Amino acid sequence: MNLTTILLTKESGYALIQFNRPEVLNAINMKLMEELVSALEELDKDGDTRCIILTGNEKAFAAGADIKEMAEASAMEMLQRDQFARWDRIRKIKKPIIAAVSGFALGGGCELAMTCDIILASESAKFGQPEITIGVIPGAGGTQRLTRAVGKYKAMEMVLTGAMITAEEAKQWGLVVKVVPNEYLVEEAKNLAKVIASKPPVAVRLAKEAVLKSFDTTIEGGLEFERKNFYMLFASEDQKEGMKAFVEKRKPEWKGK
Ligand code: HXC
């Protein structure tokens, strides 16, 4: 695939995707979304990739959906573009995705970060859902994922005023797990990706699946789902190896099955 809006680098155990529309602060147009989703799906199938990092540049992770691409669209055109189908495909990615955010993560940019599984931020990161200031509302999960992440009152303030929050605030509110100096952001994300890549892949997959399940089920249903994944892991060679290695006081050798 000839990529023009993202850059893809594969390292041992993980892959890094960098948005590449710096002239518009990585505004997310349909081409970027298509390239991103296709790359994620390829990486999800790739046996060497255990974890994926999404990042932008120092000025912007992504300043939202491309406003120029949708400014003149009718409701019918928006419906027929069916752009959210691509966003739904991101939800189906089984490998963990880390968002490494510097600069602006606004609108669709903030939503894209929240579609990821872990968010790291640099000191310059700014998160916001400014759609209200251009006459719309978040459309790619902002009202839902932000509310689950930071609670009703903070989400309501952000969505109704369009105000941005700093990396430090995002961390205090539980949206971001760690804030690091700008120059260390990608390194920090790579270190985290390497740790995840060193874990048994089937357990990583079922763990991600179980955590995500908590968003759309009751506690009862979620506990049952978790338990089934837990039992299922006893059918993996990696469970036998992991527990045997613990007993024998040695490092486990994962087979990924
Ligand atoms: C298209 C964008 C853009 C966007 C910035 N640019 N954000 N183009 N869509 N979302 C372009 C600008 O037009 C400009 O191009 C260049 O990037 C640099 O931006 P400036 O505004 O000059 O930079 P600055 O003064 O530093 O201000 C940064 C900013 C501002 C505060 C982030 O750009 C901004 O408010 N952007 C829009 C943020 C936003 O409303 N996002 C939500 C979009 S709606 P030129 O050609 O002039 O140099 C959304 C809905 C999601 O995301 C629904 C799901 C898909």
Short mmCIF file of C-alpha atoms and ligand atoms in Angstrom, two decimals:
data_model
loop_
_atom_site.label_atom_id
_atom_site.label_comp_id
_atom_site.label_asym_id
_atom_site.label_seq_id
_atom_site.Cartn_x
_atom_site.Cartn_y
_atom_site.Cartn_z
CA MET A 1 0.00 0.00 0.00
CA ASN A 2 1.36 3.42 -1.01
CA LEU A 3 0.90 5.48 2.15
CA THR A 4 0.76 9.26 1.88
CA THR A 5 -1.01 10.44 5.04
CA ILE A 6 0.67 8.18 7.60
CA LEU A 7 4.19 6.82 8.10
CA LEU A 8 4.59 3.23 9.22
CA THR A 9 7.71 1.82 10.90
CA LYS A 10 8.00 -1.75 12.09
CA GLU A 11 10.38 -2.64 14.91
CA SER A 12 10.94 -5.93 16.68
CA GLY A 13 7.67 -6.70 18.47
CA TYR A 14 5.81 -3.46 17.76
CA ALA A 15 4.92 -0.97 15.04
CA LEU A 16 4.75 2.82 15.04
CA ILE A 17 2.23 4.76 12.96
CA GLN A 18 2.80 8.51 12.65
CA PHE A 19 0.17 10.80 11.16
CA ASN A 20 1.70 12.73 8.30
CA ARG A 21 -0.38 15.81 7.47
CA PRO A 22 1.66 18.37 9.41
CA GLU A 23 0.50 21.28 7.21
CA VAL A 24 -3.03 20.91 8.66
CA LEU A 25 -2.06 19.75 12.16
CA ASN A 26 -2.79 16.15 11.13
CA ALA A 27 -6.47 16.89 10.48
CA ILE A 28 -8.13 13.54 9.86
CA ASN A 29 -9.49 13.32 6.32
CA MET A 30 -11.06 10.23 4.82
CA LYS A 31 -7.81 9.19 3.14
CA LEU A 32 -5.90 9.29 6.43
CA MET A 33 -8.60 7.29 8.12
CA GLU A 34 -8.62 4.68 5.34
CA GLU A 35 -4.82 4.36 5.40
CA LEU A 36 -4.78 4.19 9.19
CA VAL A 37 -7.47 1.53 9.45
CA SER A 38 -5.96 -0.59 6.64
CA ALA A 39 -2.52 -0.39 8.29
CA LEU A 40 -3.99 -1.35 11.69
CA GLU A 41 -5.79 -4.34 10.18
CA GLU A 42 -2.60 -5.50 8.44
CA LEU A 43 -0.62 -5.16 11.67
CA ASP A 44 -3.32 -7.02 13.57
CA LYS A 45 -2.67 -10.00 11.29
CA ASP A 46 1.12 -9.66 11.38
CA GLY A 47 2.70 -12.30 13.63
CA ASP A 48 5.73 -10.14 14.53
CA THR A 49 3.68 -7.18 15.74
CA ARG A 50 2.43 -7.44 19.32
CA CYS A 51 1.60 -3.81 20.02
CA ILE A 52 0.95 -0.66 17.96
CA ILE A 53 1.80 2.97 18.71
CA LEU A 54 -0.09 5.90 17.15
CA THR A 55 1.52 9.30 17.27
CA GLY A 56 1.58 12.70 15.55
CA ASN A 57 4.24 15.37 15.80
CA GLU A 58 5.22 17.88 18.47
CA LYS A 59 2.56 20.41 17.44
CA ALA A 60 -0.36 18.04 16.96
CA PHE A 61 -1.47 14.49 17.52
CA ALA A 62 -4.48 15.47 15.38
CA ALA A 63 -6.53 18.69 15.43
CA GLY A 64 -9.75 16.87 14.60
CA ALA A 65 -11.61 15.69 11.56
CA ASP A 66 -10.76 17.69 8.44
CA ILE A 67 -13.22 20.58 8.67
CA LYS A 68 -12.68 21.61 5.03
CA GLU A 69 -13.68 18.15 3.84
CA MET A 70 -17.04 18.25 5.62
CA ALA A 71 -17.91 21.98 5.78
CA GLU A 72 -20.22 21.94 2.74
CA ALA A 73 -21.55 18.38 3.07
CA SER A 74 -25.26 17.70 3.42
CA ALA A 75 -26.63 15.30 6.02
CA MET A 76 -27.27 12.79 3.22
CA GLU A 77 -23.69 13.08 1.97
CA MET A 78 -22.38 12.57 5.50
CA LEU A 79 -24.63 9.55 5.88
CA GLN A 80 -23.51 8.08 2.54
CA ARG A 81 -19.81 8.64 3.32
CA ASP A 82 -20.40 6.33 6.28
CA GLN A 83 -17.09 7.46 7.72
CA PHE A 84 -17.79 6.02 11.13
CA ALA A 85 -17.64 2.53 9.66
CA ARG A 86 -13.85 3.04 9.61
CA TRP A 87 -13.88 4.06 13.25
CA ASP A 88 -15.82 0.90 14.08
CA ARG A 89 -13.06 -1.13 12.43
CA ILE A 90 -10.53 0.34 14.89
CA ARG A 91 -12.62 -1.01 17.76
CA LYS A 92 -12.17 -4.49 16.31
CA ILE A 93 -8.34 -4.39 16.40
CA LYS A 94 -7.24 -7.11 18.82
CA LYS A 95 -3.72 -5.91 19.57
CA PRO A 96 -3.12 -3.17 22.12
CA ILE A 97 -2.80 0.33 20.68
CA ILE A 98 -0.93 3.09 22.53
CA ALA A 99 -1.63 6.74 21.70
CA ALA A 100 1.45 8.93 22.21
CA VAL A 101 0.03 12.46 22.23
CA SER A 102 1.94 15.70 21.81
CA GLY A 103 0.30 19.04 21.03
CA PHE A 104 -3.34 19.21 19.98
CA ALA A 105 -5.64 16.20 20.34
CA LEU A 106 -8.93 17.86 19.48
CA GLY A 107 -12.31 16.66 18.28
CA GLY A 108 -11.71 13.54 16.20
CA GLY A 109 -8.07 13.67 17.37
CA CYS A 110 -9.12 13.33 21.00
CA GLU A 111 -11.62 10.65 19.97
CA LEU A 112 -8.92 8.76 18.09
CA ALA A 113 -6.66 8.83 21.17
CA MET A 114 -9.57 7.55 23.26
CA THR A 115 -10.16 4.71 20.78
CA CYS A 116 -6.66 3.52 21.73
CA ASP A 117 -6.05 1.37 24.80
CA ILE A 118 -3.49 3.48 26.67
CA ILE A 119 -2.80 7.20 26.30
CA LEU A 120 0.64 8.68 27.02
CA ALA A 121 1.09 12.44 26.73
CA SER A 122 3.92 14.89 26.49
CA GLU A 123 3.89 18.10 28.52
CA SER A 124 2.61 20.06 25.51
CA ALA A 125 -0.45 17.87 24.93
CA LYS A 126 -3.87 19.52 24.90
CA PHE A 127 -7.08 17.54 24.78
CA GLY A 128 -10.48 18.90 23.84
CA GLN A 129 -13.81 18.36 22.13
CA PRO A 130 -14.28 21.75 20.43
CA GLU A 131 -17.00 20.63 17.99
CA ILE A 132 -19.58 22.83 19.76
CA THR A 133 -17.63 25.91 18.62
CA ILE A 134 -18.19 24.95 14.95
CA GLY A 135 -21.84 24.03 15.30
CA VAL A 136 -21.73 20.28 15.82
CA ILE A 137 -21.01 17.75 18.57
CA PRO A 138 -18.47 14.91 18.85
CA GLY A 139 -19.37 12.17 16.37
CA ALA A 140 -16.72 9.50 16.83
CA GLY A 141 -17.37 8.52 20.42
CA GLY A 142 -16.38 11.70 22.30
CA THR A 143 -19.56 12.01 24.33
CA GLN A 144 -19.36 8.34 25.30
CA ARG A 145 -15.66 7.54 25.81
CA LEU A 146 -14.79 10.88 27.43
CA THR A 147 -17.69 10.52 29.86
CA ARG A 148 -16.58 7.02 30.80
CA ALA A 149 -13.00 8.20 31.23
CA VAL A 150 -13.46 11.41 33.23
CA GLY A 151 -17.07 11.25 34.47
CA LYS A 152 -20.22 13.17 33.58
CA TYR A 153 -19.39 16.60 34.97
CA LYS A 154 -15.94 17.10 33.49
CA ALA A 155 -17.03 15.59 30.16
CA MET A 156 -20.08 17.83 30.12
CA GLU A 157 -17.95 20.91 30.73
CA MET A 158 -15.54 19.99 27.93
CA VAL A 159 -18.24 19.07 25.41
CA LEU A 160 -20.45 22.10 26.16
CA THR A 161 -17.68 24.73 26.23
CA GLY A 162 -15.16 23.24 23.81
CA ALA A 163 -12.41 24.13 26.31
CA MET A 164 -9.11 22.31 26.15
CA ILE A 165 -7.42 20.60 29.07
CA THR A 166 -3.68 20.25 29.64
CA ALA A 167 -1.73 16.99 29.78
CA GLU A 168 -1.45 17.33 33.55
CA GLU A 169 -5.22 17.80 33.94
CA ALA A 170 -5.84 14.85 31.60
CA LYS A 171 -3.61 12.76 33.84
CA GLN A 172 -5.31 13.89 37.04
CA TRP A 173 -8.66 13.05 35.46
CA GLY A 174 -7.57 9.56 34.44
CA LEU A 175 -7.54 10.05 30.67
CA VAL A 176 -3.76 9.89 30.39
CA VAL A 177 -1.57 7.40 32.25
CA LYS A 178 1.71 9.31 32.16
CA VAL A 179 3.06 12.74 31.17
CA VAL A 180 6.65 12.98 29.95
CA PRO A 181 8.82 15.73 28.47
CA ASN A 182 8.18 16.22 24.72
CA GLU A 183 11.50 14.76 23.61
CA TYR A 184 10.91 11.48 25.50
CA LEU A 185 7.33 10.81 24.39
CA VAL A 186 8.01 8.36 21.57
CA GLU A 187 10.79 6.67 23.53
CA GLU A 188 8.41 6.21 26.47
CA ALA A 189 5.75 4.78 24.15
CA LYS A 190 8.29 2.39 22.62
CA ASN A 191 9.38 1.22 26.08
CA LEU A 192 5.77 0.53 27.01
CA ALA A 193 5.19 -1.26 23.68
CA LYS A 194 8.25 -3.44 24.31
CA VAL A 195 6.95 -4.44 27.74
CA ILE A 196 3.57 -5.42 26.27
CA ALA A 197 5.30 -7.20 23.36
CA SER A 198 7.27 -9.28 25.89
CA LYS A 199 4.07 -10.74 27.41
CA PRO A 200 2.29 -13.87 26.15
CA PRO A 201 0.28 -12.70 23.11
CA VAL A 202 -2.83 -14.82 23.64
CA ALA A 203 -3.18 -13.59 27.24
CA VAL A 204 -2.63 -9.99 26.04
CA ARG A 205 -5.38 -10.41 23.46
CA LEU A 206 -7.87 -11.90 25.90
CA ALA A 207 -7.00 -9.32 28.56
CA LYS A 208 -7.68 -6.42 26.17
CA GLU A 209 -10.92 -8.08 25.10
CA ALA A 210 -12.06 -8.51 28.72
CA VAL A 211 -11.24 -4.93 29.75
CA LEU A 212 -13.10 -3.55 26.71
CA LYS A 213 -16.06 -5.77 27.52
CA SER A 214 -16.59 -3.77 30.71
CA PHE A 215 -17.75 -0.84 28.56
CA ASP A 216 -20.77 -2.60 27.17
CA THR A 217 -21.99 -5.09 29.71
CA THR A 218 -23.30 -5.45 33.24
CA ILE A 219 -20.86 -6.40 36.02
CA GLU A 220 -22.46 -9.87 35.99
CA GLY A 221 -21.96 -10.34 32.25
CA GLY A 222 -18.47 -8.87 32.42
CA LEU A 223 -17.36 -11.18 35.23
CA GLU A 224 -18.67 -14.17 33.33
CA PHE A 225 -16.85 -13.06 30.18
CA GLU A 226 -13.59 -12.53 32.12
CA ARG A 227 -13.91 -15.98 33.72
CA LYS A 228 -14.37 -17.68 30.33
CA ASN A 229 -11.26 -15.94 28.97
CA PHE A 230 -9.39 -16.94 32.15
CA TYR A 231 -10.38 -20.60 31.76
CA MET A 232 -9.59 -20.51 28.03
CA LEU A 233 -6.00 -19.53 28.77
CA PHE A 234 -5.50 -22.88 30.52
CA ALA A 235 -5.75 -24.36 27.02
CA SER A 236 -2.68 -22.36 25.95
CA GLU A 237 0.89 -23.63 25.96
CA ASP A 238 1.94 -20.25 27.28
CA GLN A 239 -0.04 -20.73 30.50
CA LYS A 240 1.72 -24.06 31.11
CA GLU A 241 5.08 -22.48 30.30
CA GLY A 242 4.43 -19.34 32.38
CA MET A 243 3.48 -21.22 35.54
CA LYS A 244 6.16 -23.89 35.06
CA ALA A 245 8.83 -21.20 34.60
CA PHE A 246 7.68 -19.50 37.82
CA VAL A 247 7.97 -22.76 39.76
CA GLU A 248 11.38 -23.52 38.21
CA LYS A 249 12.54 -19.93 38.89
CA ARG A 250 13.44 -19.19 35.26
CA LYS A 251 12.28 -16.82 32.51
CA PRO A 252 9.36 -18.14 30.44
CA GLU A 253 9.69 -18.67 26.71
CA TRP A 254 6.43 -17.70 25.04
CA LYS A 255 5.18 -19.52 21.97
CA GLY A 256 2.15 -17.37 21.31
CA LYS A 257 -0.20 -20.33 21.45
C1 HXC B 1 -8.83 21.20 8.68
C2 HXC B 1 -7.28 22.26 10.00
C3 HXC B 1 -7.86 21.70 11.16
C4 HXC B 1 -8.99 20.83 10.99
C5 HXC B 1 -6.20 22.94 11.74
N1 HXC B 1 -6.26 23.00 10.41
N2 HXC B 1 -7.16 22.14 12.24
N3 HXC B 1 -7.78 22.01 8.77
N4 HXC B 1 -9.44 20.63 9.73
N5 HXC B 1 -9.59 20.24 12.03
C6 HXC B 1 -5.39 23.76 9.50
C7 HXC B 1 -5.70 25.25 9.54
O1 HXC B 1 -6.77 25.55 8.68
C8 HXC B 1 -4.39 25.81 9.04
O2 HXC B 1 -4.33 25.67 7.63
C9 HXC B 1 -3.34 24.87 9.63
O3 HXC B 1 -4.05 23.68 9.94
C10 HXC B 1 -2.72 25.40 10.92
O4 HXC B 1 -3.77 25.74 11.80
P1 HXC B 1 -3.88 27.16 12.54
O5 HXC B 1 -5.30 27.33 12.93
O6 HXC B 1 -3.26 28.23 11.72
O7 HXC B 1 -2.95 26.89 13.82
P2 HXC B 1 -3.06 27.56 15.25
O8 HXC B 1 -3.33 29.05 15.15
O9 HXC B 1 -1.85 27.10 15.98
O10 HXC B 1 -4.37 26.94 15.92
C11 HXC B 1 -4.40 25.54 16.23
C12 HXC B 1 -5.84 25.09 16.56
C13 HXC B 1 -6.77 25.48 15.39
C14 HXC B 1 -6.32 25.71 17.86
C15 HXC B 1 -5.79 23.57 16.74
O11 HXC B 1 -6.21 25.05 14.16
C16 HXC B 1 -8.14 24.87 15.50
O12 HXC B 1 -9.00 25.36 16.24
N6 HXC B 1 -8.41 23.85 14.69
C17 HXC B 1 -9.73 23.22 14.60
C18 HXC B 1 -9.97 22.33 15.81
C19 HXC B 1 -11.36 21.70 15.76
O13 HXC B 1 -12.38 22.43 15.77
N7 HXC B 1 -11.39 20.41 15.70
C20 HXC B 1 -12.66 19.63 15.65
C21 HXC B 1 -13.04 19.37 14.22
S1 HXC B 1 -14.57 18.57 14.11
P3 HXC B 1 -4.00 26.94 6.68
O14 HXC B 1 -4.22 26.38 5.31
O15 HXC B 1 -4.89 28.01 7.09
O16 HXC B 1 -2.55 27.21 6.99
C22 HXC B 1 -14.29 16.99 14.51
C23 HXC B 1 -15.49 16.10 14.47
C24 HXC B 1 -15.07 14.67 14.63
O17 HXC B 1 -13.20 16.59 14.78
C25 HXC B 1 -16.14 13.78 14.12
C26 HXC B 1 -15.62 12.41 13.85
C27 HXC B 1 -14.83 12.22 12.63
#
